[in-house]
CSV table of C-alpha atoms in Angstrom, one decimal:
chain,number,residue,atom,x,y,z
A,11,MET,CA,-84.3,-36.4,-16.8
A,12,SER,CA,-86.1,-37.0,-13.5
A,13,ALA,CA,-88.5,-39.9,-13.0
A,14,ALA,CA,-91.3,-37.4,-12.5
A,15,SER,CA,-90.6,-35.8,-15.9
A,16,VAL,CA,-90.5,-39.2,-17.6
A,17,GLY,CA,-93.9,-40.0,-16.0
A,18,LEU,CA,-95.3,-36.7,-17.3
A,19,ILE,CA,-94.1,-37.5,-20.8
A,20,ALA,CA,-95.5,-41.1,-20.6
A,21,ASP,CA,-98.9,-39.6,-19.6
A,22,GLN,CA,-98.7,-37.1,-22.4
A,23,LEU,CA,-98.1,-39.9,-24.9
A,24,LEU,CA,-101.4,-41.5,-23.7
A,25,LEU,CA,-103.1,-38.1,-24.3
A,26,VAL,CA,-101.7,-38.1,-27.9
A,27,GLU,CA,-103.1,-41.6,-28.4
A,28,ARG,CA,-106.5,-40.5,-26.9
A,29,ALA,CA,-106.6,-37.5,-29.3
A,30,LEU,CA,-105.9,-39.7,-32.3
A,31,ARG,CA,-108.7,-42.1,-31.3
A,32,LEU,CA,-111.2,-39.2,-30.8
A,33,GLN,CA,-110.3,-37.8,-34.2
A,34,GLY,CA,-111.1,-41.2,-35.7
A,35,CYS,CA,-107.5,-41.6,-36.9
A,36,TRP,CA,-106.6,-44.8,-34.9
A,37,GLU,CA,-106.2,-47.8,-37.2
A,38,ALA,CA,-106.7,-51.4,-36.3
A,39,SER,CA,-104.2,-52.8,-38.8
A,40,ALA,CA,-100.6,-51.7,-39.2
A,41,PRO,CA,-99.3,-50.4,-42.6
A,42,SER,CA,-97.0,-52.7,-44.6
A,43,ALA,CA,-93.5,-53.4,-43.4
A,44,GLU,CA,-92.2,-51.5,-46.4
A,45,ALA,CA,-94.3,-48.4,-45.5
A,46,LEU,CA,-93.0,-48.5,-41.9
A,47,ALA,CA,-89.4,-48.8,-43.2
A,48,SER,CA,-89.4,-45.4,-44.9
A,49,VAL,CA,-86.3,-43.3,-44.2
A,50,GLU,CA,-88.0,-40.0,-45.0
A,51,PRO,CA,-88.9,-37.6,-42.1
A,52,PHE,CA,-92.3,-38.5,-40.7
A,53,CYS,CA,-92.4,-41.3,-43.4
A,54,VAL,CA,-94.0,-38.6,-45.6
A,55,ASP,CA,-93.6,-40.8,-48.7
A,56,THR,CA,-95.5,-43.8,-47.3
A,57,LEU,CA,-97.7,-42.8,-44.3
A,58,ASP,CA,-100.2,-40.2,-43.3
A,59,PHE,CA,-99.1,-38.1,-40.4
A,60,SER,CA,-101.6,-39.8,-38.1
A,61,GLN,CA,-100.2,-43.2,-39.1
A,62,TRP,CA,-96.7,-42.1,-38.4
A,63,LEU,CA,-97.8,-41.0,-34.9
A,64,GLN,CA,-99.6,-44.3,-34.2
A,65,TRP,CA,-97.1,-46.7,-35.7
A,66,ILE,CA,-93.7,-45.0,-35.4
A,67,PHE,CA,-93.7,-42.2,-32.9
A,68,LEU,CA,-95.8,-43.6,-30.1
A,69,PRO,CA,-94.2,-47.1,-30.1
A,70,ARG,CA,-90.7,-45.6,-30.2
A,71,MET,CA,-91.3,-43.2,-27.4
A,72,LYS,CA,-93.0,-45.9,-25.3
A,73,ALA,CA,-90.1,-48.3,-25.9
A,74,ILE,CA,-87.5,-45.7,-24.9
A,75,ILE,CA,-89.4,-45.0,-21.7
A,76,GLU,CA,-89.9,-48.7,-20.8
A,77,ALA,CA,-86.3,-49.4,-21.4
A,78,GLY,CA,-85.1,-46.4,-19.4
A,79,GLY,CA,-83.4,-45.0,-22.4
A,80,GLU,CA,-82.5,-41.5,-23.3
A,81,LEU,CA,-85.4,-39.4,-24.6
A,82,PRO,CA,-84.7,-36.9,-27.3
A,83,ALA,CA,-83.3,-33.5,-26.2
A,84,VAL,CA,-85.7,-31.6,-28.3
A,85,SER,CA,-89.0,-32.2,-30.1
A,86,GLY,CA,-90.6,-30.3,-32.9
A,87,ILE,CA,-93.6,-32.4,-33.8
A,88,LEU,CA,-96.2,-29.6,-33.3
A,89,PRO,CA,-95.2,-27.6,-36.5
A,90,MET,CA,-95.7,-30.7,-38.7
A,91,ALA,CA,-99.0,-31.4,-37.0
A,92,GLU,CA,-100.2,-27.8,-37.5
A,93,GLN,CA,-99.3,-28.1,-41.2
A,94,VAL,CA,-101.3,-31.3,-41.5
A,95,TYR,CA,-104.3,-30.5,-39.4
A,96,GLY,CA,-104.5,-26.7,-39.6
A,97,ALA,CA,-107.3,-25.2,-37.5
A,98,GLY,CA,-109.4,-28.3,-38.1
A,99,SER,CA,-112.0,-29.6,-35.7
A,100,ARG,CA,-112.1,-29.6,-31.9
A,101,GLU,CA,-110.6,-33.1,-32.0
A,102,ALA,CA,-107.7,-31.8,-34.1
A,103,ALA,CA,-107.3,-29.0,-31.6
A,104,GLU,CA,-107.0,-31.5,-28.8
A,105,LEU,CA,-104.3,-33.4,-30.8
A,106,LEU,CA,-102.4,-30.2,-31.5
A,107,LYS,CA,-102.5,-29.3,-27.8
A,108,ALA,CA,-101.3,-32.8,-26.8
A,109,LEU,CA,-98.4,-32.7,-29.3
A,110,GLY,CA,-97.5,-29.1,-28.3
A,111,ASP,CA,-97.5,-30.2,-24.6
A,112,PHE,CA,-95.3,-33.2,-25.5
A,113,ASP,CA,-92.8,-30.9,-27.3
A,114,ARG,CA,-92.7,-28.6,-24.2
A,115,LEU,CA,-92.2,-31.4,-21.8
A,116,ILE,CA,-89.3,-32.8,-23.8
A,117,THR,CA,-87.6,-29.4,-24.0
A,118,ALA,CA,-88.2,-28.6,-20.3
A,119,GLY,CA,-86.7,-31.9,-19.3
A,120,ARG,CA,-83.3,-30.8,-20.5
């Protein structure tokens, strides 16, 4: 993946964070270590989807980028987000757009 593509993905992660904050879903305190250690997809048994985005997804993606690691070949976060947020508010629409754009950037980078 080119440096330009990685830069676009990093920028997109910032937009996901911004959308979470605008939606009022950004939390000041992390969930318990046990909740974060879930092995279920999206930690559905221990976290809300917005918590998973904040405490699992964003930190992992940022760590991969900062370490120069291999980003995923595909991403399918948008369908889960659509299931969670549905049509929702304007803020939810912004989050859905940010996640959809992230999915497309990951796929296009391959």
